[in-house]
Coordinates of C-alpha atoms in Angstrom, one line a residue:
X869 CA 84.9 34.6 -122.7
X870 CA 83.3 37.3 -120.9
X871 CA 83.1 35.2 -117.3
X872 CA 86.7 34.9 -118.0
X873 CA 87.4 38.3 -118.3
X874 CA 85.7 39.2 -114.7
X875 CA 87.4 35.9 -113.0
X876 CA 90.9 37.2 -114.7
X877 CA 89.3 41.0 -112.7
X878 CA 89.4 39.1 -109.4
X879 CA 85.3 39.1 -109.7
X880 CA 83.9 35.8 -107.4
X881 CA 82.5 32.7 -108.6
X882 CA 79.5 33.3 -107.2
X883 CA 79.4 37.2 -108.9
X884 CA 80.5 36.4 -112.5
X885 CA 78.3 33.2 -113.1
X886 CA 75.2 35.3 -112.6
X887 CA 76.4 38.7 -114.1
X888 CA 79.2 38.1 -116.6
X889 CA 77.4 35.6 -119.1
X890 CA 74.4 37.5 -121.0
X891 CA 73.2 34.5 -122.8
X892 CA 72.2 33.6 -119.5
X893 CA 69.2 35.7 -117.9
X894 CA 69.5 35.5 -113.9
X895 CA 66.0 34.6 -112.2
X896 CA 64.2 37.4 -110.2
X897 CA 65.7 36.1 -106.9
X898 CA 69.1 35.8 -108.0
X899 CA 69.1 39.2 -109.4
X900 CA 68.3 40.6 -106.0
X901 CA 70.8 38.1 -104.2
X902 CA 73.6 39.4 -106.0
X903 CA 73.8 42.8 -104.7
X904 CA 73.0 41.9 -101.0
X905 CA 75.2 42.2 -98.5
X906 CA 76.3 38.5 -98.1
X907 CA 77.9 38.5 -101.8
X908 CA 77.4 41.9 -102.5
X909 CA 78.6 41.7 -105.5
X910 CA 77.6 45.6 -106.5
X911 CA 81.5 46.3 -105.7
X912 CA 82.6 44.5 -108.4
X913 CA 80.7 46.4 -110.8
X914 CA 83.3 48.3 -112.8
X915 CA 85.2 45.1 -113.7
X916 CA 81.8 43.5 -114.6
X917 CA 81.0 46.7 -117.0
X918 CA 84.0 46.4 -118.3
X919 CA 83.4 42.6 -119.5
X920 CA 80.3 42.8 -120.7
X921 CA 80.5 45.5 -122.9
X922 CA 83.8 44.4 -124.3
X923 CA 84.3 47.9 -126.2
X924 CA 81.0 48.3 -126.9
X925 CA 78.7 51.4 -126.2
X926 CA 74.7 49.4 -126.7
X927 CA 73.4 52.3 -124.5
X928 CA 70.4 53.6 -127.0
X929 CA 69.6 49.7 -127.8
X930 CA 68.7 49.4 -123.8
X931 CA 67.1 53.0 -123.9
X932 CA 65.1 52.7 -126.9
X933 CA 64.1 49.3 -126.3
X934 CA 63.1 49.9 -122.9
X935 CA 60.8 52.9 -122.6
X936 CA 61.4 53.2 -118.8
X937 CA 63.7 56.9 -118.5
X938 CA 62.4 56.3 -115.1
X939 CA 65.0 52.9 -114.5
X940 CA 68.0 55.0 -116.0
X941 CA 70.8 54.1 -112.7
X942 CA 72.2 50.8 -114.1
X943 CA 72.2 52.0 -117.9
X944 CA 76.1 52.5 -117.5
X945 CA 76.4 48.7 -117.9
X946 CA 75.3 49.2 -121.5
X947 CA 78.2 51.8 -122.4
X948 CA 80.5 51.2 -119.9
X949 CA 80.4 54.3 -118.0
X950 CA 79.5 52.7 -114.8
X951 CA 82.6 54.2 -112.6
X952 CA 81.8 53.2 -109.0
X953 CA 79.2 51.4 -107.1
X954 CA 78.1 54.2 -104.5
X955 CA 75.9 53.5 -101.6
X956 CA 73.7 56.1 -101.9
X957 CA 73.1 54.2 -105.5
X958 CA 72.5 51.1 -104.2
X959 CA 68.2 51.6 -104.3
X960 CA 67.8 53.1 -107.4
X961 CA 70.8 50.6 -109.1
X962 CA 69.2 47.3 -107.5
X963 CA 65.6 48.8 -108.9
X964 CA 66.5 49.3 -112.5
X965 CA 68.8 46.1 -112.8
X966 CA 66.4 43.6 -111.6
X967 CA 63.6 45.5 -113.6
X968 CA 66.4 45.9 -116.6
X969 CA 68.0 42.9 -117.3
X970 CA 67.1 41.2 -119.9
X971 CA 66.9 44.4 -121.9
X972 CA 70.4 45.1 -120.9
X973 CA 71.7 41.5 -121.8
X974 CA 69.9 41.4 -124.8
X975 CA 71.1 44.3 -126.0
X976 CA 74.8 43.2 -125.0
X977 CA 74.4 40.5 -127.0
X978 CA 73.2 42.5 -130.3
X979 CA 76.3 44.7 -129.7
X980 CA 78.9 41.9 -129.9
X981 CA 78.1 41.1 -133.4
X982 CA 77.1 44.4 -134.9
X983 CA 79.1 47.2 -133.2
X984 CA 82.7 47.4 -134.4
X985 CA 85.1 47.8 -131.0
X986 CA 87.1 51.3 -129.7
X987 CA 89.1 53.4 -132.6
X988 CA 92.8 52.4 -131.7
X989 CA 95.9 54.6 -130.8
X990 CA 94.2 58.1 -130.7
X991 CA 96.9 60.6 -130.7
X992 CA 97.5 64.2 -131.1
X993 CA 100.0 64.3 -134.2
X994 CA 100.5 68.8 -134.2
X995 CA 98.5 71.6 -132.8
X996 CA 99.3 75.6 -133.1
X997 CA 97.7 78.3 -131.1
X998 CA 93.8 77.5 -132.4
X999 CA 94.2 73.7 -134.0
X1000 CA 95.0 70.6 -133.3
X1001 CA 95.4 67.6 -135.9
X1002 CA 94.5 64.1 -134.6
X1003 CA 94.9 60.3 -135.7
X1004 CA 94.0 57.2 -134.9
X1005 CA 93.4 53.5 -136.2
X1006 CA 91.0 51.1 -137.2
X1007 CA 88.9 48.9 -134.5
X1008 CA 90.6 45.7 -134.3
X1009 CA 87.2 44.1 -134.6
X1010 CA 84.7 44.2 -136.8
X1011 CA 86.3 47.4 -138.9
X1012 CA 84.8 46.7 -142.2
X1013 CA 81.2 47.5 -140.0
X1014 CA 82.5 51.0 -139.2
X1015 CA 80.7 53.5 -141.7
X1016 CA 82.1 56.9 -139.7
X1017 CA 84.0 58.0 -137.1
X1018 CA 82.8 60.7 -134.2
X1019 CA 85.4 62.7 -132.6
X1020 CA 84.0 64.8 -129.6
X1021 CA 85.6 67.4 -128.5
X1022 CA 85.3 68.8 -124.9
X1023 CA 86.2 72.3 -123.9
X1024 CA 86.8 73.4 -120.4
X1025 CA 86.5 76.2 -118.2
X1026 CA 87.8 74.6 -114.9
X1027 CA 84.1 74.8 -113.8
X1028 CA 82.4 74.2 -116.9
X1029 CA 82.2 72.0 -119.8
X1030 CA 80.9 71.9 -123.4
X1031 CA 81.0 69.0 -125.6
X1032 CA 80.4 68.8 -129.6
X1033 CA 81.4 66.6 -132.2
X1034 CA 82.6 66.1 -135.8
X1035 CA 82.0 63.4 -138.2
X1036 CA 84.6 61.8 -140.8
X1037 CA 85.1 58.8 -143.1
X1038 CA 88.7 59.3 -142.6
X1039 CA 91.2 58.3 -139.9
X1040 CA 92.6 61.6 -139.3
X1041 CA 90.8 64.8 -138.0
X1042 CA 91.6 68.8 -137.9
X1043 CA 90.1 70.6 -135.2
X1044 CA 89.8 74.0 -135.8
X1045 CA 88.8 77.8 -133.6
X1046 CA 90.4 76.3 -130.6
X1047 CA 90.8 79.0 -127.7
X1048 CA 93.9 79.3 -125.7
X1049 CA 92.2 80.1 -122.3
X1050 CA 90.4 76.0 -122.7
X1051 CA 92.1 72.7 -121.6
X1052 CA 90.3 70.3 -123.6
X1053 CA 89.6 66.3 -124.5
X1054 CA 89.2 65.0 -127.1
X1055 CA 88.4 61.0 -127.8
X1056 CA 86.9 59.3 -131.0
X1057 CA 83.8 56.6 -131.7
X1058 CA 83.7 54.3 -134.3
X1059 CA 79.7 53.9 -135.8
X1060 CA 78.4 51.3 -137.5
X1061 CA 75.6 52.1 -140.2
X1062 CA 71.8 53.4 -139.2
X1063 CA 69.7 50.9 -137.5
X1064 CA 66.0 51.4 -137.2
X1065 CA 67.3 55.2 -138.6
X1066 CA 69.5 55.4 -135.9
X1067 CA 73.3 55.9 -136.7
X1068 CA 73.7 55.4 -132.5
X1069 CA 72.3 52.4 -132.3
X1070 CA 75.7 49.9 -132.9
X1071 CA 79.0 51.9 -131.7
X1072 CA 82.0 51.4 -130.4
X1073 CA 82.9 52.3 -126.6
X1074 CA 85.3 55.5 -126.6
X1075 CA 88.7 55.3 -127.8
X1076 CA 91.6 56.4 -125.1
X1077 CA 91.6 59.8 -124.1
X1078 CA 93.9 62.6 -125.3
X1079 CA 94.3 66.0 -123.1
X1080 CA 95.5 68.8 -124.5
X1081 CA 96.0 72.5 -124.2
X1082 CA 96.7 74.9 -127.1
X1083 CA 98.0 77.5 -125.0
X1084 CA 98.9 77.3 -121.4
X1085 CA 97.9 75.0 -118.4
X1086 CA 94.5 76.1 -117.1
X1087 CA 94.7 77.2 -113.4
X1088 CA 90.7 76.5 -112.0
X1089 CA 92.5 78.7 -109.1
X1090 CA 95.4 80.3 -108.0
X1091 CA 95.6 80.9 -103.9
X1092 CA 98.2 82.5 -101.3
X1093 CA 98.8 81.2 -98.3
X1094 CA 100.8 83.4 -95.8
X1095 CA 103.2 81.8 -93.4
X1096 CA 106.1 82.9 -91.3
X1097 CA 109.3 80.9 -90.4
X1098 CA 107.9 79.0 -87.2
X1099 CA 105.4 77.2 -89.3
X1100 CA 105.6 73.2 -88.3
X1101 CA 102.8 72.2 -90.2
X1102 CA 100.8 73.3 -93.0
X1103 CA 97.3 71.9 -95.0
X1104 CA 96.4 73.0 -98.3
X1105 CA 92.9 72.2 -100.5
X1106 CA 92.3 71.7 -103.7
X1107 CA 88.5 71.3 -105.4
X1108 CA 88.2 69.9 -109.0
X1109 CA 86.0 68.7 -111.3
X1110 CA 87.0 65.0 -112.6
X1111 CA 87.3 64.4 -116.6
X1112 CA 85.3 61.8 -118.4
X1113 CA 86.9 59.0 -118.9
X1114 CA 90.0 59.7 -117.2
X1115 CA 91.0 58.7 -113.5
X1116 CA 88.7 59.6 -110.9
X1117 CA 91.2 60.7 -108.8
X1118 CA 94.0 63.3 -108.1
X1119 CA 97.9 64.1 -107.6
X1120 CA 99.6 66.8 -105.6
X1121 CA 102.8 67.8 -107.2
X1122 CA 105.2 71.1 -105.5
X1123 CA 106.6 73.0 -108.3
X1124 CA 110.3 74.2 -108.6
X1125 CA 110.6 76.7 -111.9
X1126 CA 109.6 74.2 -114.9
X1127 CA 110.3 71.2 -112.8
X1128 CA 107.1 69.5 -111.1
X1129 CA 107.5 67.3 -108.2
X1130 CA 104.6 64.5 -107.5
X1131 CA 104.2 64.1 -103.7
X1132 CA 103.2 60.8 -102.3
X1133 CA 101.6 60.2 -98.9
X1134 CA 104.4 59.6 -96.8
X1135 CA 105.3 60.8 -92.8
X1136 CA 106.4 64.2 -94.9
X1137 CA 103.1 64.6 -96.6
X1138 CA 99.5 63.1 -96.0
X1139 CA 97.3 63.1 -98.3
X1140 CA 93.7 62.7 -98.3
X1141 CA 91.0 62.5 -101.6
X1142 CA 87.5 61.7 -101.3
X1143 CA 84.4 62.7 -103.6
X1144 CA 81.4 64.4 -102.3
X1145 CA 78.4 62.4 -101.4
X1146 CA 76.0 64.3 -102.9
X1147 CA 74.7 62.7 -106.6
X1148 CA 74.7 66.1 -108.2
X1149 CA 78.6 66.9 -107.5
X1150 CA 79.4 63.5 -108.4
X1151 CA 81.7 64.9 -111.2
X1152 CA 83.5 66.9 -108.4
X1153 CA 86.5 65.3 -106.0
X1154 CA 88.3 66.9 -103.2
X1155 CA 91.7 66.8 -101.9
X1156 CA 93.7 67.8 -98.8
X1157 CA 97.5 67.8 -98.5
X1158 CA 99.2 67.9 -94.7
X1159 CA 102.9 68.9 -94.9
X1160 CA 104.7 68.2 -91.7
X1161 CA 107.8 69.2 -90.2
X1162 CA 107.0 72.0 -92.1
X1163 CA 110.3 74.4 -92.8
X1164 CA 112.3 76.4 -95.2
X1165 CA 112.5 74.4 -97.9
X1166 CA 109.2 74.0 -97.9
X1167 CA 107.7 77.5 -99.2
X1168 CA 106.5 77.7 -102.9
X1169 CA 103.8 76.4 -105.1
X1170 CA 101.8 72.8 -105.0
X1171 CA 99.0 72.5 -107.6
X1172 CA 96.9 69.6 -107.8
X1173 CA 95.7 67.5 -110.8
X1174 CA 93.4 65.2 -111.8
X1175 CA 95.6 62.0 -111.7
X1176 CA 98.1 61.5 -114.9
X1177 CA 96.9 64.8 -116.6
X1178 CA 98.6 68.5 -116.6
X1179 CA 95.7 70.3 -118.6
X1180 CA 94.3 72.1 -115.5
X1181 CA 94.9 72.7 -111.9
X1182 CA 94.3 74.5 -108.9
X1183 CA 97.6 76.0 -107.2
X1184 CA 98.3 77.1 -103.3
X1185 CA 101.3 79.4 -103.0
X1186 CA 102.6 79.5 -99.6
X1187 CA 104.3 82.6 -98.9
X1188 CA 106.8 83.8 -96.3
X1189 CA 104.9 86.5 -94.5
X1190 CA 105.3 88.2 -91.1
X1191 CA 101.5 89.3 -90.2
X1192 CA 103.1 91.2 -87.4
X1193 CA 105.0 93.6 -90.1
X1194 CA 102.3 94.4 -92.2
X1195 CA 100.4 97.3 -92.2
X1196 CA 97.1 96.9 -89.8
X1197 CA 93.4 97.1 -91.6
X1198 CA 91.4 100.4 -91.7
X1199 CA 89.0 98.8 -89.6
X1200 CA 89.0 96.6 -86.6
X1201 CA 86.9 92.9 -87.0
X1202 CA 83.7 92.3 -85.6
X1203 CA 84.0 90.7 -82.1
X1204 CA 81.5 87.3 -82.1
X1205 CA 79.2 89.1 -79.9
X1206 CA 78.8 92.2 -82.4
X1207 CA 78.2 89.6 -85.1
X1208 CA 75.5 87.7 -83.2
X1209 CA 73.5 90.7 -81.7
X1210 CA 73.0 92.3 -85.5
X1211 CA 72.0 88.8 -86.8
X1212 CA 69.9 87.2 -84.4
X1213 CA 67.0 88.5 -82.9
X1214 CA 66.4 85.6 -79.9
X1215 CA 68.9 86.0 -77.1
X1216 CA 68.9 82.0 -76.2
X1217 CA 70.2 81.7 -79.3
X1218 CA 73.8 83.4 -78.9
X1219 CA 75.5 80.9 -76.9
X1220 CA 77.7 80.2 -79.6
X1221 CA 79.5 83.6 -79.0
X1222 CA 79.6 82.8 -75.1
X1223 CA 83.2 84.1 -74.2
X1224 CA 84.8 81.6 -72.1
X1225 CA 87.0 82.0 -68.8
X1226 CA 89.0 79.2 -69.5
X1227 CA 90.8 80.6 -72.6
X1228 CA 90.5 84.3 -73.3
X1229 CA 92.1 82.8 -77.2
X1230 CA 88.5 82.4 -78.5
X1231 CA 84.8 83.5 -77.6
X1232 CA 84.4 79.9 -79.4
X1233 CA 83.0 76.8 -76.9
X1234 CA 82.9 73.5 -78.3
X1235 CA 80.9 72.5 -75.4
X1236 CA 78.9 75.3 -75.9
X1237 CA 77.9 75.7 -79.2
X1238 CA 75.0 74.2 -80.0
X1239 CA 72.0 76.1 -79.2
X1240 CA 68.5 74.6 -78.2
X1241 CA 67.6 72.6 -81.9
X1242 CA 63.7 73.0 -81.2
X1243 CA 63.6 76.7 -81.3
X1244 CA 66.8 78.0 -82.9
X1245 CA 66.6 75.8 -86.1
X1246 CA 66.4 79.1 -88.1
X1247 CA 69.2 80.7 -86.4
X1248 CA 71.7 78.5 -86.4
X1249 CA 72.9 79.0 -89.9
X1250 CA 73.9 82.6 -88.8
X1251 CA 75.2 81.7 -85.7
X1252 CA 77.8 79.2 -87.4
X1253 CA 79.0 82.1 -89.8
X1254 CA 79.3 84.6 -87.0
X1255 CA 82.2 81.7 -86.1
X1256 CA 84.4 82.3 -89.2
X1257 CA 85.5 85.6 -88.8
X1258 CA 88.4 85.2 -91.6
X1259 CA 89.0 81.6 -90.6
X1260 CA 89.6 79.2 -93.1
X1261 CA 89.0 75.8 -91.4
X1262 CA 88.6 73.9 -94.7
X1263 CA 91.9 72.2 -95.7
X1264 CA 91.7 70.6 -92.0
X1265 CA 88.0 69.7 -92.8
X1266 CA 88.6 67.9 -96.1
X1267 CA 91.9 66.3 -94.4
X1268 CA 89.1 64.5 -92.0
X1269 CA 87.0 64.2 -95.4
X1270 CA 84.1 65.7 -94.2
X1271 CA 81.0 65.8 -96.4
X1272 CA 80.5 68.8 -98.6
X1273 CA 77.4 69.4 -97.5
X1274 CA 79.1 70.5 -94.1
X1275 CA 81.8 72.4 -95.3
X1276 CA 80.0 75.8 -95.5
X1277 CA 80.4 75.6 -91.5
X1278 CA 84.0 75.7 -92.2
X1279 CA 83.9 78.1 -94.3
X1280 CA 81.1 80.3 -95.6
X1281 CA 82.3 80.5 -99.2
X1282 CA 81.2 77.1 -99.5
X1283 CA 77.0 76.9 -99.6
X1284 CA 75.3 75.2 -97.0
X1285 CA 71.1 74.3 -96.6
X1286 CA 69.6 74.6 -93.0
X1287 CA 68.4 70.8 -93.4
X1288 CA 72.3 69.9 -93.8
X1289 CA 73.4 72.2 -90.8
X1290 CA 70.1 70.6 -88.6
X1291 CA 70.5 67.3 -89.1
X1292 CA 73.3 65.7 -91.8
X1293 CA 76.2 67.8 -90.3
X1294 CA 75.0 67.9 -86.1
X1295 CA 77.5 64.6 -85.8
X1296 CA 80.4 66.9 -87.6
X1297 CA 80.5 69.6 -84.9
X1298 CA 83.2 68.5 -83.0
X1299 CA 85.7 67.8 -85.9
X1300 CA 84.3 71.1 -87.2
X1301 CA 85.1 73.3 -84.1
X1302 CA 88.5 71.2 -83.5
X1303 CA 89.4 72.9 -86.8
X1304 CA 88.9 76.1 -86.3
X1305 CA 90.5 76.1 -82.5
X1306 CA 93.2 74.8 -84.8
X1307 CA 93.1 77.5 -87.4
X1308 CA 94.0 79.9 -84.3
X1309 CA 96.6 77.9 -82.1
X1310 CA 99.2 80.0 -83.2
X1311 CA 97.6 83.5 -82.9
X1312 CA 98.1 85.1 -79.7
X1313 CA 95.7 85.2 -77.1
X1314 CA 92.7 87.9 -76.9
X1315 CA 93.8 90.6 -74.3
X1316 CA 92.7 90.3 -70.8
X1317 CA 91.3 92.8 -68.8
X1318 CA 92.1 96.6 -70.4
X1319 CA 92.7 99.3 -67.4
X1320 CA 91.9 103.3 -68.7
X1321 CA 93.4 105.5 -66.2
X1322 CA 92.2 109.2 -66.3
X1323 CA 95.3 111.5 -67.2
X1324 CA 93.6 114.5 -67.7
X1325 CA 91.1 116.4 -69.4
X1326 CA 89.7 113.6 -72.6
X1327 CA 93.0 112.0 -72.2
X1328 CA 93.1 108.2 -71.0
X1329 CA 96.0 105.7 -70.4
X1330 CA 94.9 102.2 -71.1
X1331 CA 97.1 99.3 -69.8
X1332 CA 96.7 95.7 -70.2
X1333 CA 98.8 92.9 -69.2
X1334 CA 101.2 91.4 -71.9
X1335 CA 99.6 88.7 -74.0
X1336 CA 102.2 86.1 -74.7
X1337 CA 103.6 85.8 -77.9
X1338 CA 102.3 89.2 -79.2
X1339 CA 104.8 91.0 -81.0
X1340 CA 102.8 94.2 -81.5
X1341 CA 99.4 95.9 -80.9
X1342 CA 96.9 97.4 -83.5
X1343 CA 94.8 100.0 -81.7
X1344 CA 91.8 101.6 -83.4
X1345 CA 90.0 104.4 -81.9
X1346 CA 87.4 106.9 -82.9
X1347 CA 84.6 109.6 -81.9
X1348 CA 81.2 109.5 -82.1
X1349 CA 81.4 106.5 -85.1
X1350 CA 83.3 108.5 -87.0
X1351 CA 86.3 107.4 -89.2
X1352 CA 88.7 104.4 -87.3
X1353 CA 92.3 105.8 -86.7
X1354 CA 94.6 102.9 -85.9
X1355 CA 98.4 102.7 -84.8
X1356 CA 101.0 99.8 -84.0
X1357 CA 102.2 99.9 -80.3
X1358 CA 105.1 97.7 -78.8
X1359 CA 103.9 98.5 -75.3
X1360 CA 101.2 97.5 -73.8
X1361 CA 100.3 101.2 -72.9
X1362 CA 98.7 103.6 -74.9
X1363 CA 97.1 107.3 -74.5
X1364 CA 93.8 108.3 -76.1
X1365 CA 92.4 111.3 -76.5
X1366 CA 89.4 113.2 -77.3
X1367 CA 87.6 109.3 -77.9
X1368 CA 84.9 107.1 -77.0
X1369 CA 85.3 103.9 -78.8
X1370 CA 88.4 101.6 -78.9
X1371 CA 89.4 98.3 -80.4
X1372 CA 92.6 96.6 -79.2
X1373 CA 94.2 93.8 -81.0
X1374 CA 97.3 91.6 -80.7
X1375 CA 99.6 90.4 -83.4
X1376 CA 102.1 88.1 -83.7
X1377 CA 103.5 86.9 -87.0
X1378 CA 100.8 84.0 -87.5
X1379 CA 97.8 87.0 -87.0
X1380 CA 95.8 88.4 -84.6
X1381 CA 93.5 87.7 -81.4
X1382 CA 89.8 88.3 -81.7
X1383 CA 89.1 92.3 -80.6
X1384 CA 89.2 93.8 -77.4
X1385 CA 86.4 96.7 -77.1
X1386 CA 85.7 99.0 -75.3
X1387 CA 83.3 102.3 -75.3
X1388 CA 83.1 105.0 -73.2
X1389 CA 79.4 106.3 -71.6
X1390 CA 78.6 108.8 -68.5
X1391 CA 80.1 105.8 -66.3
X1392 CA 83.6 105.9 -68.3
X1393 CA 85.3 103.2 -70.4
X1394 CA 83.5 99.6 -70.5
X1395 CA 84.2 96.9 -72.1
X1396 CA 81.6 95.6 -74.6
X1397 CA 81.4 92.6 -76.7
X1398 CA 77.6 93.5 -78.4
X1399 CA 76.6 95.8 -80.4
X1400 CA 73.8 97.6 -78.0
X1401 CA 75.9 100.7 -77.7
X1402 CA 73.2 102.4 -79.8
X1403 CA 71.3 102.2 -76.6
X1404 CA 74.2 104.0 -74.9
X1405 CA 74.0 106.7 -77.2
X1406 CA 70.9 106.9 -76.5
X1407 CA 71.0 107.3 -72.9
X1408 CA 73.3 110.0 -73.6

């Protein structure tokens, strides 16, 4: 019965004779055979669960009976919770299994004629602002074992869960004190009497899931993301945290008023989804969504979902914005240079704000931004988040499905360990430094050389020479570190007066170039890129 089931799964011959028929206990070098590489059967392993558990949840028979909490990684085959077959798994699976086994079968094989299979046809019946009534039916075998039911109920934050549950005789349940600000889940388990004073011992797997809100869809996060009217393409990210026992995967939908559109990955839209490598965000999964040919109609809200659900979501609204048009900041940005000299004390260290002479659009060099590893592992951190300077290089990063660990490089609200940065992410650079260059393609160009001509008295004329694409300039000046003043120029002339520091910018209507400053000493207005004008000061 059970072989059948995994052959009818599309599991091989040479898979489900050795791992679908627990009355029959694979020697030692079978059980390592399996899972090499020749059969590797390990990517079969859901379907296998599946079969051998047949509804069944045996998972504190194998625990009790076993003693090892050391050899817990294959104990999903005893309540069906195995959900993918990992390589970074593999040792630790391959390890309990073949030390496991026949714990594991022999528990199977207890289950299938003591533990009653899943509740049927769980389903919310009414709900009202703070309760929701649920029903369900009997196991359709071994019912007349069942001596109560468990409903847990799972409330969620978006970034946090809680789980509890209730216990009844009956087939019907009223939860009550539910919160409107929760999504929650809510499935049922059918348990057969105490064995060896254990009411867990002989249960039934979980029944289907019900989602369900008693208020409002739960937004995990709500975003903005400003684009004018020349946008051609746009990539939006979403981060959630998956459900258990619903899909382990997500949906992009664009919504218009009440109606919700799912997108699909077509030439419009591409779509990539990947979990994180790392075993302790397993229960975490990561999306991007590319829109190309990008226009008019293309403006609004997406929200993604964990796939065939609508209880929570995290939403991108792209907005029609014209950065040249807004009102400039109180204070200029950092250039690279400023950000490196205040953070990092070894001067071989800063060649990742070396400013190039073959595009005067970034101080960032691909080709030049690894320092030496041997003695600027401790730096390097730093360096990378002088790079991000309001650059949000993420949605391109998860579109290449980069691994978490790496995405703090991208951006730095996302954490990120030295030992990552050193070692796991060095192979990442490239794709990492393609996406911020990309992040800026449509900003203008940092200004070229700025020219102060002496009017009179403190009064200065600065040209410069037109950067393409600018639509405006935001000018900041000020005395002796005192307060910024800023104003909007069209020209690319303006007078100062009575000042010795000054930040030029230029804007068009995707955002601005990287700072131009300058500060004036006994030898008149330089340009600096650093932040040693204290020593200036000093001289003065």
């Amino acid at each position: 019965m059970r072989q059948q089931c995994c052959k009818d799964l599309g599991v091989p011959e040479d898979c489900y004779k050795h791992l679908c028929n627990p009355t029959v206990l694979p020697d030692i070098l079978n059980r390592h055979i399996v899972f090499e590489k020749r059969l590797n059967c390990g990517r079969y392993i859901v379907p296998i669960t599946k079969c051998l558990t047949q509804g069944r949840d045996v998972g504190t028979c194998c625990l009790k009976e076993d003693h090892q909490d050391m050899y817990k990684d294959c104990y999903g085959i005893c309540n069906g919770t195995v959900d993918n077959y990992g390589d970074y798994l593999r040792e630790d699976f391959l390890m309990c299994f073949v030390s496991n086994v026949p714990t594991i079968f022999s528990c199977l094989l207890e289950g299938y004629k003591y533990a009653p299979t899943p509740p049927r046809n769980l389903e919310l019946v009414s709900k009202t602002n703070h309760s929701a009534e649920f029903r369900w039916d009997e196991p359709a075998e071994f019912a007349d074992l069942v001596d109560h039911y468990r409903i847990h109920l799972t409330e969620r934050t978006g970034q946090y869960e809680t789980g509890k549950y209730f216990i009844t005789k009956e087939k019907n349940y009223m939860l009550e004190g539910l919160i409107s600000s929760f999504a929650y889940t809510v499935h049922v388990v059918a348990h057969a009497g105490e064995y060896k004073n254990n009411s867990n011992w002989y249960k039934s797997g979980v029944s289907n899931l019900v989602l369900f809100n008693v208020g409002p869809q739960l937004p995990v996060s709500k975003n903005e993301l400003l684009m004018p009217n020349r946008t051609t393409t746009v990539t939006l990210f979403c981060q959630l945290k998956l459900i258990s026992y619903a899909e382990r995967s997500l949906e992009w939908v664009k919504t218009i008023g009440e109606e919700t559109i799912i997108l699909e990955s077509t030439e419009k839209y591409s779509i990539k989804i990947y979990q994180p490598e790392h075993r302790l965000l397993k229960d975490t999964i990561l999306s991007a969504l590319k829109i190309n040919d990008f226009d008019e109609n293309d403006f609004g809200s997406y929200r993604c979902y964990i796939k065939n659900t609508r209880i929570e979501y995290y939403e991108t609204n792209v907005t029609l914005y014209d950065h040249s048009e807004q009102a400039p900041a109180p204070n200029p940005p950092e250039t690279l240079l400023e950000c490196c000299s205040k953070n990092v004390e070894k001067e071989h260290c800063r060649t990742i704000c070396t400013k190039g002479l073959e595009s005067k659009k970034t101080m960032i060099r691909p080709e030049k931004i690894v320092p030496p590893f041997h003695s600027c592992k401790e730096e390097l951190h730093q360096l990378l988040k002088c790079t991000h300077d309001g650059l949000d290089a993420v949605p391109c990063c998860v579109h290449h499905e980069l691994p978490y660990s790496c995405l703090g490089l991208c951006n730095e609200q996302f954490p990120m360990e030295k030992r990552d940065v050193r070692w796991f992410c060095k192979e990442h650079y490239k794709t990492i430094y393609k996406c911020k260059l990309e992040a800026m393609n449509n900003t203008p160009e940092g200004l070229g050389d700025v020219r102060p001509l002496h009017i009179w008295g403190w009064t200065f004329r600065f040209f410069w020479d037109k950067v393409e694409g600018a639509k405006v300039y935001h000018v900041y000046t000020r005395r002796k570190e005192g307060k910024w003043k800023v104003r909007v120029t069209l020209d690319n002339t303006v007078d100062v007066t009575s000042q010795d520091e000054a930040v030029i910018i230029a804007v068009n209507e995707f955002g601005q170039s990287l700072p131009y400053r300058l500060f004036y000493d006994i030898n008149g207005w330089e340009p600096v890129d650093h932040c040693n004008k204290n020593d200036h000061f000093a001289d003065n």
